[in-house]
PDB file of C-alpha atoms in Angstrom:
ATOM      1  CA  MET A   1     116.835  76.681 154.970  1.00 85.00           C
ATOM      2  CA  THR A   2     113.361  75.895 153.605  1.00 91.00           C
ATOM      3  CA  ILE A   3     112.327  77.799 150.476  1.00 94.00           C
ATOM      4  CA  ILE A   4     109.023  77.721 148.596  1.00 96.00           C
ATOM      5  CA  ALA A   5     108.518  79.055 145.069  1.00 96.00           C
ATOM      6  CA  ILE A   6     105.139  79.953 143.558  1.00 95.00           C
ATOM      7  CA  ASP A   7     104.449  80.756 139.913  1.00 95.00           C
ATOM      8  CA  ASP A   8     101.415  79.642 137.900  1.00 93.00           C
ATOM      9  CA  GLU A   9     103.427  79.269 134.684  1.00 93.00           C
ATOM     10  CA  LYS A  10     105.069  75.843 134.507  1.00 92.00           C
ATOM     11  CA  LEU A  11     108.229  76.881 132.657  1.00 93.00           C
ATOM     12  CA  ALA A  12     108.646  79.971 134.804  1.00 93.00           C
ATOM     13  CA  LEU A  13     108.346  77.889 137.987  1.00 94.00           C
ATOM     14  CA  GLU A  14     110.838  75.317 136.761  1.00 93.00           C
ATOM     15  CA  GLY A  15     113.279  78.064 135.805  1.00 93.00           C
ATOM     16  CA  LEU A  16     112.845  79.793 139.154  1.00 95.00           C
ATOM     17  CA  MET A  17     113.467  76.573 141.084  1.00 93.00           C
ATOM     18  CA  THR A  18     116.555  75.814 139.006  1.00 93.00           C
ATOM     19  CA  GLU A  19     118.034  79.257 139.735  1.00 94.00           C
ATOM     20  CA  ILE A  20     117.204  78.962 143.455  1.00 94.00           C
ATOM     21  CA  ALA A  21     118.965  75.592 143.554  1.00 91.00           C
ATOM     22  CA  LEU A  22     122.037  77.156 141.921  1.00 91.00           C
ATOM     23  CA  ALA A  23     122.041  80.083 144.353  1.00 92.00           C
ATOM     24  CA  ALA A  24     121.309  78.010 147.479  1.00 90.00           C
ATOM     25  CA  PRO A  25     122.344  74.378 146.860  1.00 86.00           C
ATOM     26  CA  GLU A  26     121.922  73.553 150.550  1.00 82.00           C
ATOM     27  CA  ALA A  27     118.268  74.653 150.668  1.00 86.00           C
ATOM     28  CA  GLU A  28     115.152  72.482 150.792  1.00 88.00           C
ATOM     29  CA  ILE A  29     113.058  73.782 147.876  1.00 92.00           C
ATOM     30  CA  HIS A  30     109.369  73.185 147.114  1.00 94.00           C
ATOM     31  CA  GLY A  31     107.498  74.568 144.097  1.00 94.00           C
ATOM     32  CA  PHE A  32     103.793  75.288 143.573  1.00 95.00           C
ATOM     33  CA  ARG A  33     101.661  76.373 140.625  1.00 94.00           C
ATOM     34  CA  ASN A  34      99.013  78.121 142.748  1.00 94.00           C
ATOM     35  CA  GLY A  35      98.504  79.762 146.121  1.00 93.00           C
ATOM     36  CA  ALA A  36      96.110  77.120 147.454  1.00 94.00           C
ATOM     37  CA  ASP A  37      98.713  74.367 147.150  1.00 93.00           C
ATOM     38  CA  ALA A  38     101.366  76.553 148.757  1.00 94.00           C
ATOM     39  CA  LEU A  39      99.102  77.349 151.707  1.00 94.00           C
ATOM     40  CA  SER A  40      98.152  73.686 152.090  1.00 92.00           C
ATOM     41  CA  PHE A  41     101.841  72.773 152.241  1.00 91.00           C
ATOM     42  CA  CYS A  42     102.569  75.485 154.814  1.00 91.00           C
ATOM     43  CA  LYS A  43      99.685  74.382 157.029  1.00 87.00           C
ATOM     44  CA  ASP A  44     101.609  71.261 158.038  1.00 80.00           C
ATOM     45  CA  ARG A  45     104.993  72.941 158.437  1.00 84.00           C
ATOM     46  CA  ASP A  46     106.526  74.376 161.589  1.00 79.00           C
ATOM     47  CA  SER A  47     108.436  76.952 159.587  1.00 83.00           C
ATOM     48  CA  VAL A  48     109.271  78.203 156.102  1.00 91.00           C
ATOM     49  CA  ASP A  49     112.199  80.594 155.770  1.00 93.00           C
ATOM     50  CA  VAL A  50     111.777  82.155 152.319  1.00 95.00           C
ATOM     51  CA  ALA A  51     109.009  82.383 149.720  1.00 96.00           C
ATOM     52  CA  PHE A  52     109.703  83.474 146.143  1.00 96.00           C
ATOM     53  CA  CYS A  53     106.317  84.482 144.783  1.00 94.00           C
ATOM     54  CA  ASP A  54     105.124  85.718 141.406  1.00 92.00           C
ATOM     55  CA  ILE A  55     102.591  88.561 141.638  1.00 89.00           C
ATOM     56  CA  GLU A  56     100.330  88.201 138.609  1.00 88.00           C
ATOM     57  CA  MET A  57      98.686  84.794 139.055  1.00 89.00           C
ATOM     58  CA  LYS A  58      95.189  83.499 138.428  1.00 86.00           C
ATOM     59  CA  LYS A  59      92.653  83.054 141.278  1.00 83.00           C
ATOM     60  CA  MET A  60      94.942  84.309 144.072  1.00 87.00           C
ATOM     61  CA  ASN A  61      97.565  86.863 143.092  1.00 88.00           C
ATOM     62  CA  GLY A  62     100.918  87.077 144.796  1.00 86.00           C
ATOM     63  CA  LEU A  63     100.031  90.009 147.045  1.00 88.00           C
ATOM     64  CA  MET A  64      96.984  88.195 148.431  1.00 90.00           C
ATOM     65  CA  LEU A  65      98.997  85.007 148.860  1.00 93.00           C
ATOM     66  CA  GLY A  66     101.755  86.938 150.613  1.00 90.00           C
ATOM     67  CA  GLU A  67      99.297  88.248 153.199  1.00 89.00           C
ATOM     68  CA  GLU A  68      98.116  84.701 153.955  1.00 92.00           C
ATOM     69  CA  LEU A  69     101.636  83.338 154.159  1.00 92.00           C
ATOM     70  CA  LEU A  70     102.682  86.058 156.587  1.00 87.00           C
ATOM     71  CA  LYS A  71      99.707  85.212 158.816  1.00 86.00           C
ATOM     72  CA  ARG A  72     101.050  81.667 159.055  1.00 88.00           C
ATOM     73  CA  PHE A  73     104.725  82.628 159.347  1.00 87.00           C
ATOM     74  CA  PRO A  74     105.211  86.231 160.551  1.00 83.00           C
ATOM     75  CA  ARG A  75     108.994  85.952 160.123  1.00 86.00           C
ATOM     76  CA  LEU A  76     108.753  84.608 156.579  1.00 91.00           C
ATOM     77  CA  ASN A  77     111.070  86.334 154.098  1.00 93.00           C
ATOM     78  CA  LEU A  78     108.707  87.138 151.242  1.00 92.00           C
ATOM     79  CA  ILE A  79     110.512  87.887 147.964  1.00 94.00           C
ATOM     80  CA  TYR A  80     108.385  88.873 144.982  1.00 91.00           C
ATOM     81  CA  THR A  81     109.378  87.858 141.472  1.00 89.00           C
ATOM     82  CA  THR A  82     107.634  89.755 138.693  1.00 84.00           C
ATOM     83  CA  GLY A  83     108.033  91.381 135.318  1.00 80.00           C
ATOM     84  CA  PHE A  84     106.189  94.517 136.476  1.00 71.00           C
ATOM     85  CA  SER A  85     107.833  97.264 138.521  1.00 70.00           C
ATOM     86  CA  GLU A  86     104.524  98.981 139.402  1.00 67.00           C
ATOM     87  CA  TYR A  87     103.851  96.533 142.230  1.00 62.00           C
ATOM     88  CA  ALA A  88     106.943  97.556 144.161  1.00 64.00           C
ATOM     89  CA  VAL A  89     105.131 100.043 146.450  1.00 63.00           C
ATOM     90  CA  ASP A  90     102.487  97.482 147.436  1.00 66.00           C
ATOM     91  CA  ALA A  91     105.189  94.897 148.082  1.00 62.00           C
ATOM     92  CA  ILE A  92     107.174  97.311 150.261  1.00 61.00           C
ATOM     93  CA  ASP A  93     104.030  98.212 152.209  1.00 63.00           C
ATOM     94  CA  MET A  94     103.749  94.511 153.086  1.00 63.00           C
ATOM     95  CA  ARG A  95     107.300  94.706 154.444  1.00 67.00           C
ATOM     96  CA  CYS A  96     108.499  92.075 152.013  1.00 82.00           C
ATOM     97  CA  SER A  97     112.144  91.038 152.164  1.00 85.00           C
ATOM     98  CA  GLY A  98     112.902  91.538 148.474  1.00 85.00           C
ATOM     99  CA  TYR A  99     111.644  92.296 144.976  1.00 87.00           C
ATOM    100  CA  ILE A 100     113.206  90.759 141.855  1.00 90.00           C
ATOM    101  CA  LEU A 101     112.339  91.856 138.333  1.00 88.00           C
ATOM    102  CA  LYS A 102     112.292  89.105 135.725  1.00 87.00           C
ATOM    103  CA  PRO A 103     114.306  87.628 134.075  1.00 91.00           C
ATOM    104  CA  ILE A 104     115.507  85.897 137.217  1.00 92.00           C
ATOM    105  CA  ASN A 105     118.944  84.384 137.668  1.00 94.00           C
ATOM    106  CA  ALA A 106     120.954  82.837 140.477  1.00 93.00           C
ATOM    107  CA  GLU A 107     122.955  86.028 141.058  1.00 93.00           C
ATOM    108  CA  LYS A 108     119.811  88.065 141.771  1.00 93.00           C
ATOM    109  CA  ILE A 109     118.486  85.344 144.070  1.00 94.00           C
ATOM    110  CA  ARG A 110     121.753  85.021 145.971  1.00 93.00           C
ATOM    111  CA  ARG A 111     121.827  88.792 146.493  1.00 91.00           C
ATOM    112  CA  GLU A 112     118.376  88.678 148.112  1.00 92.00           C
ATOM    113  CA  LEU A 113     119.273  85.654 150.249  1.00 92.00           C
ATOM    114  CA  ASP A 114     122.346  87.479 151.528  1.00 90.00           C
ATOM    115  CA  HIS A 115     120.148  90.364 152.748  1.00 88.00           C
ATOM    116  CA  LEU A 116     117.089  88.690 154.253  1.00 90.00           C
ATOM    117  CA  ARG A 117     114.870  90.725 156.558  1.00 85.00           C
ATOM    118  CA  HIS A 118     114.663  87.813 159.014  1.00 84.00           C
ATOM    119  CA  GLN A 119     117.535  85.390 159.447  1.00 80.00           C
ATOM    120  CA  PRO A 120     116.486  81.710 159.425  1.00 77.00           C
ATOM    121  CA  ASP A 121     116.385  79.959 162.784  1.00 64.00           C
ATOM    122  CA  GLU A 122     119.486  77.770 163.006  1.00 59.00           C
ATOM    123  CA  SER A 123     118.757  76.476 166.517  1.00 53.00           C
ATOM    124  CA  GLY A 124     117.454  73.117 165.333  1.00 53.00           C
ATOM    125  CA  PRO A 125     119.507  70.000 164.588  1.00 52.00           C
ATOM    126  CA  ARG A 126     122.275  70.498 162.068  1.00 55.00           C
ATOM    127  CA  ARG A 127     121.685  68.878 158.709  1.00 72.00           C
ATOM    128  CA  LEU A 128     124.077  67.573 156.113  1.00 86.00           C
ATOM    129  CA  TYR A 129     123.147  68.451 152.538  1.00 87.00           C
ATOM    130  CA  ALA A 130     124.716  66.581 149.621  1.00 91.00           C
ATOM    131  CA  ARG A 131     124.477  67.724 146.007  1.00 90.00           C
ATOM    132  CA  THR A 132     125.190  64.845 143.646  1.00 93.00           C
ATOM    133  CA  PHE A 133     123.898  66.155 140.306  1.00 90.00           C
ATOM    134  CA  GLY A 134     126.768  67.839 138.540  1.00 89.00           C
ATOM    135  CA  LYS A 135     129.843  68.024 140.777  1.00 91.00           C
ATOM    136  CA  PHE A 136     129.515  66.418 144.186  1.00 95.00           C
ATOM    137  CA  GLU A 137     129.445  68.957 147.025  1.00 93.00           C
ATOM    138  CA  VAL A 138     128.493  68.637 150.676  1.00 92.00           C
ATOM    139  CA  PHE A 139     127.317  71.344 153.094  1.00 89.00           C
ATOM    140  CA  VAL A 140     126.429  71.721 156.760  1.00 85.00           C
ATOM    141  CA  ASP A 141     124.097  74.620 157.525  1.00 72.00           C
ATOM    142  CA  GLY A 142     124.869  76.042 154.084  1.00 71.00           C
ATOM    143  CA  ARG A 143     128.647  76.011 154.498  1.00 79.00           C
ATOM    144  CA  PRO A 144     130.889  73.673 152.457  1.00 87.00           C
ATOM    145  CA  VAL A 145     132.433  70.873 154.501  1.00 93.00           C
ATOM    146  CA  GLN A 146     136.234  70.850 154.351  1.00 94.00           C
ATOM    147  CA  PHE A 147     137.976  67.495 154.740  1.00 96.00           C
ATOM    148  CA  HIS A 148     141.709  67.009 155.202  1.00 95.00           C
ATOM    149  CA  TYR A 149     141.980  64.590 152.276  1.00 94.00           C
ATOM    150  CA  GLN A 150     140.349  64.805 148.838  1.00 93.00           C
ATOM    151  CA  LYS A 151     139.603  61.087 149.011  1.00 95.00           C
ATOM    152  CA  THR A 152     137.531  61.642 152.168  1.00 97.00           C
ATOM    153  CA  LYS A 153     135.015  63.623 150.160  1.00 97.00           C
ATOM    154  CA  GLU A 154     134.914  60.886 147.523  1.00 97.00           C
ATOM    155  CA  LEU A 155     134.375  58.278 150.241  1.00 97.00           C
ATOM    156  CA  LEU A 156     131.328  60.190 151.469  1.00 97.00           C
ATOM    157  CA  ALA A 157     130.098  60.471 147.866  1.00 97.00           C
ATOM    158  CA  LEU A 158     130.354  56.700 147.483  1.00 96.00           C
ATOM    159  CA  LEU A 159     128.421  56.080 150.714  1.00 97.00           C
ATOM    160  CA  ILE A 160     125.684  58.470 149.605  1.00 96.00           C
ATOM    161  CA  ASP A 161     125.573  56.699 146.244  1.00 94.00           C
ATOM    162  CA  ARG A 162     124.831  53.505 148.198  1.00 93.00           C
ATOM    163  CA  ARG A 163     121.767  55.199 149.796  1.00 92.00           C
ATOM    164  CA  GLY A 164     122.075  53.462 153.158  1.00 91.00           C
ATOM    165  CA  GLY A 165     123.609  50.205 151.995  1.00 92.00           C
ATOM    166  CA  MET A 166     126.771  49.164 153.798  1.00 94.00           C
ATOM    167  CA  CYS A 167     130.003  49.374 151.823  1.00 94.00           C
ATOM    168  CA  SER A 168     132.931  47.087 152.658  1.00 94.00           C
ATOM    169  CA  ASN A 169     136.529  48.254 152.803  1.00 91.00           C
ATOM    170  CA  ALA A 170     137.274  46.154 149.721  1.00 89.00           C
ATOM    171  CA  GLU A 171     134.478  47.840 147.752  1.00 91.00           C
ATOM    172  CA  ILE A 172     135.680  51.255 148.857  1.00 92.00           C
ATOM    173  CA  LEU A 173     139.222  50.487 147.750  1.00 90.00           C
ATOM    174  CA  GLU A 174     138.064  49.168 144.375  1.00 89.00           C
ATOM    175  CA  ASN A 175     136.061  52.310 143.655  1.00 90.00           C
ATOM    176  CA  LEU A 176     138.380  54.984 145.051  1.00 90.00           C
ATOM    177  CA  TRP A 177     141.583  53.573 143.555  1.00 87.00           C
ATOM    178  CA  GLU A 178     141.504  52.007 140.114  1.00 76.00           C
ATOM    179  CA  ASP A 179     144.984  50.517 140.672  1.00 69.00           C
ATOM    180  CA  TYR A 180     143.910  48.851 143.918  1.00 61.00           C
ATOM    181  CA  ASP A 181     145.398  45.540 145.058  1.00 63.00           C
ATOM    182  CA  LEU A 182     145.436  43.811 148.435  1.00 55.00           C
ATOM    183  CA  GLU A 183     149.087  44.615 149.088  1.00 55.00           C
ATOM    184  CA  SER A 184     148.678  48.274 148.160  1.00 63.00           C
ATOM    185  CA  SER A 185     149.543  51.144 150.495  1.00 70.00           C
ATOM    186  CA  HIS A 186     146.008  52.393 149.832  1.00 80.00           C
ATOM    187  CA  ILE A 187     144.844  50.162 152.692  1.00 82.00           C
ATOM    188  CA  SER A 188     146.591  52.330 155.285  1.00 85.00           C
ATOM    189  CA  TYR A 189     145.415  55.469 153.462  1.00 89.00           C
ATOM    190  CA  LEU A 190     141.844  54.193 153.758  1.00 91.00           C
ATOM    191  CA  LYS A 191     142.187  54.119 157.549  1.00 91.00           C
ATOM    192  CA  ASN A 192     143.194  57.773 157.466  1.00 94.00           C
ATOM    193  CA  ILE A 193     140.281  58.912 155.318  1.00 96.00           C
ATOM    194  CA  ARG A 194     137.785  56.869 157.359  1.00 95.00           C
ATOM    195  CA  ARG A 195     139.057  58.619 160.474  1.00 95.00           C
ATOM    196  CA  ASP A 196     138.986  61.993 158.708  1.00 97.00           C
ATOM    197  CA  LEU A 197     135.376  61.467 157.577  1.00 97.00           C
ATOM    198  CA  ILE A 198     134.137  60.590 161.049  1.00 95.00           C
ATOM    199  CA  THR A 199     136.139  63.302 162.838  1.00 96.00           C
ATOM    200  CA  VAL A 200     135.123  66.147 160.520  1.00 95.00           C
ATOM    201  CA  LEU A 201     131.421  65.196 160.555  1.00 94.00           C
ATOM    202  CA  GLU A 202     131.407  64.820 164.346  1.00 92.00           C
ATOM    203  CA  GLU A 203     132.993  68.253 164.725  1.00 92.00           C
ATOM    204  CA  ALA A 204     130.305  69.636 162.402  1.00 89.00           C
ATOM    205  CA  GLY A 205     127.571  68.069 164.540  1.00 87.00           C
ATOM    206  CA  CYS A 206     126.581  65.464 161.926  1.00 90.00           C
ATOM    207  CA  GLY A 207     128.561  62.431 163.040  1.00 90.00           C
ATOM    208  CA  ASP A 208     125.410  60.421 163.726  1.00 89.00           C
ATOM    209  CA  CYS A 209     124.730  60.071 159.989  1.00 93.00           C
ATOM    210  CA  ILE A 210     127.636  57.610 159.612  1.00 94.00           C
ATOM    211  CA  VAL A 211     127.117  53.927 160.426  1.00 94.00           C
ATOM    212  CA  ARG A 212     130.200  51.903 161.316  1.00 91.00           C
ATOM    213  CA  SER A 213     130.737  48.185 161.638  1.00 88.00           C
ATOM    214  CA  ARG A 214     133.833  46.005 161.390  1.00 87.00           C
ATOM    215  CA  GLY A 215     135.217  46.490 157.886  1.00 89.00           C
ATOM    216  CA  GLU A 216     132.155  48.413 156.629  1.00 94.00           C
ATOM    217  CA  LEU A 217     130.753  51.930 156.434  1.00 95.00           C
ATOM    218  CA  GLY A 218     127.337  53.307 155.564  1.00 95.00           C
ATOM    219  CA  ILE A 219     125.070  56.290 156.061  1.00 95.00           C
ATOM    220  CA  LEU A 220     121.707  56.853 157.689  1.00 92.00           C
ATOM    221  CA  LYS A 221     119.809  58.050 154.633  1.00 90.00           C
ATOM    222  CA  ASP A 222     117.077  59.831 156.627  1.00 85.00           C
ATOM    223  CA  MET A 223     119.653  62.098 158.295  1.00 86.00           C
ATOM    224  CA  ILE A 224     120.975  63.542 155.026  1.00 89.00           C
ATOM    225  CA  ASP A 225     119.246  65.935 152.624  1.00 85.00           C
ATOM    226  CA  CYS A 226     120.231  65.007 149.086  1.00 88.00           C
ATOM    227  CA  ASP A 227     119.073  65.829 145.564  1.00 85.00           C
ATOM    228  CA  LEU A 228     119.532  62.175 144.536  1.00 89.00           C
ATOM    229  CA  PHE A 229     117.210  60.966 147.298  1.00 87.00           C
ATOM    230  CA  ASP A 230     114.643  63.645 146.463  1.00 82.00           C
ATOM    231  CA  TYR A 231     114.726  62.760 142.773  1.00 82.00           C
ATOM    232  CA  LEU A 232     114.324  59.010 143.269  1.00 84.00           C
ATOM    233  CA  ASP A 233     111.632  59.428 145.948  1.00 79.00           C
ATOM    234  CA  ASN A 234     109.593  61.862 143.812  1.00 72.00           C
ATOM    235  CA  ARG A 235     110.389  60.596 140.325  1.00 69.00           C
ATOM    236  CA  GLY A 236     107.480  61.143 137.958  1.00 60.00           C
ATOM    237  CA  MET A 237     105.930  63.977 139.973  1.00 59.00           C
ATOM    238  CA  GLU A 238     105.529  67.392 138.374  1.00 55.00           C
ATOM    239  CA  GLY A 239     108.785  69.331 138.433  1.00 55.00           C
ATOM    240  CA  SER A 240     110.962  66.371 139.448  1.00 56.00           C
ATOM    241  CA  ASP A 241     112.668  66.293 136.051  1.00 62.00           C
ATOM    242  CA  ARG A 242     114.269  69.684 136.751  1.00 63.00           C
ATOM    243  CA  LEU A 243     116.507  68.061 139.398  1.00 67.00           C
ATOM    244  CA  PHE A 244     118.429  65.684 137.160  1.00 77.00           C
ATOM    245  CA  ARG A 245     119.980  66.976 133.934  1.00 77.00           C
ATOM    246  CA  GLY A 246     122.147  63.956 133.084  1.00 84.00           C
ATOM    247  CA  GLU A 247     125.259  64.691 135.182  1.00 89.00           C
ATOM    248  CA  TYR A 248     126.058  62.799 138.385  1.00 94.00           C
ATOM    249  CA  MET A 249     129.131  63.250 140.618  1.00 94.00           C
ATOM    250  CA  SER A 250     130.985  64.345 137.522  1.00 93.00           C
ATOM    251  CA  GLN A 251     134.440  64.594 139.154  1.00 94.00           C
ATOM    252  CA  TYR A 252     134.475  60.852 139.920  1.00 94.00           C
ATOM    253  CA  SER A 253     134.993  58.334 137.123  1.00 90.00           C
ATOM    254  CA  TRP A 254     132.631  55.798 138.713  1.00 90.00           C
ATOM    255  CA  GLY A 255     129.807  58.371 138.747  1.00 89.00           C
ATOM    256  CA  GLU A 256     129.177  58.256 134.991  1.00 87.00           C
ATOM    257  CA  TYR A 257     128.410  54.537 135.189  1.00 85.00           C
ATOM    258  CA  ARG A 258     125.513  55.271 137.546  1.00 87.00           C
ATOM    259  CA  ILE A 259     123.637  57.672 135.254  1.00 88.00           C
ATOM    260  CA  GLY A 260     121.732  54.897 133.490  1.00 84.00           C
ATOM    261  CA  SER A 261     120.599  53.475 136.828  1.00 84.00           C
ATOM    262  CA  ILE A 262     119.340  56.883 137.948  1.00 84.00           C
ATOM    263  CA  MET A 263     117.365  57.307 134.726  1.00 79.00           C
ATOM    264  CA  ARG A 264     115.777  53.900 135.350  1.00 77.00           C
ATOM    265  CA  GLY A 265     114.655  55.017 138.808  1.00 67.00           C
ATOM    266  CA  GLY A 266     117.529  53.622 140.879  1.00 60.00           C
ATOM    267  CA  GLU A 267     116.259  50.041 141.090  1.00 58.00           C
ATOM    268  CA  ASP A 268     119.694  48.585 140.349  1.00 56.00           C
ATOM    269  CA  MET A 269     121.873  51.214 142.041  1.00 57.00           C
ATOM    270  CA  ASP A 270     122.981  48.857 144.787  1.00 50.00           C
ATOM    271  CA  GLU A 271     124.590  46.523 142.266  1.00 46.00           C
ATOM    272  CA  TYR A 272     128.270  47.031 141.502  1.00 43.00           C
TER     273      TYR A 272
END
């Protein structure tokens, strides 16, 4: 699902995007401080599913922007976010999908996303989304992926942490089991979780994102949507700091050792 958020107040936009990310962690989210930038972004897109739009903005208010967005995407779910209830009639006349009164939180956003006027088109290729900031979670088409082993999920987390670099069986064992040794039974367990990872992702339609070679595993970075990738690729741009709040794959002990590398821009993240 692709979501855009428009609010001309910087703090309000950052807060809105944070709450959207909490309500829809699988979504691709883009934020804009004015209508012109939002329209420019949409010009080069084949589709946008949802737009959260403030109403009282300078130059082009939200109602005017909504009209232009609907010309570009007639099935766009337009959800207005405002502190003023008097605009509700105008918004309804535009056949908007929703209307949220500020203050905005993830619960209000999730409620609107659960009752969209137009359901997003899911006919395209299925995408894997990984959330690494905070607890690691992985989704396909917005639904959590369920593996048969807990260590399978951690294996995928480690491969995503590598950002496309190949990871040997020995490196996997060293990171997933702190008591690892060459004679350990963990070696046979690793075969099971490798098989589980590949089987579950293939059944979900995302098996092509895994790269296999003798004794190594990796991912195709361009086939996975991930907050870590977005943060490192857009680090320094306005609003990028809202993505990373100092927690990374918090359920895995090795994750805390990577936080410093992320803060430095990821230059040394391939070094173990």
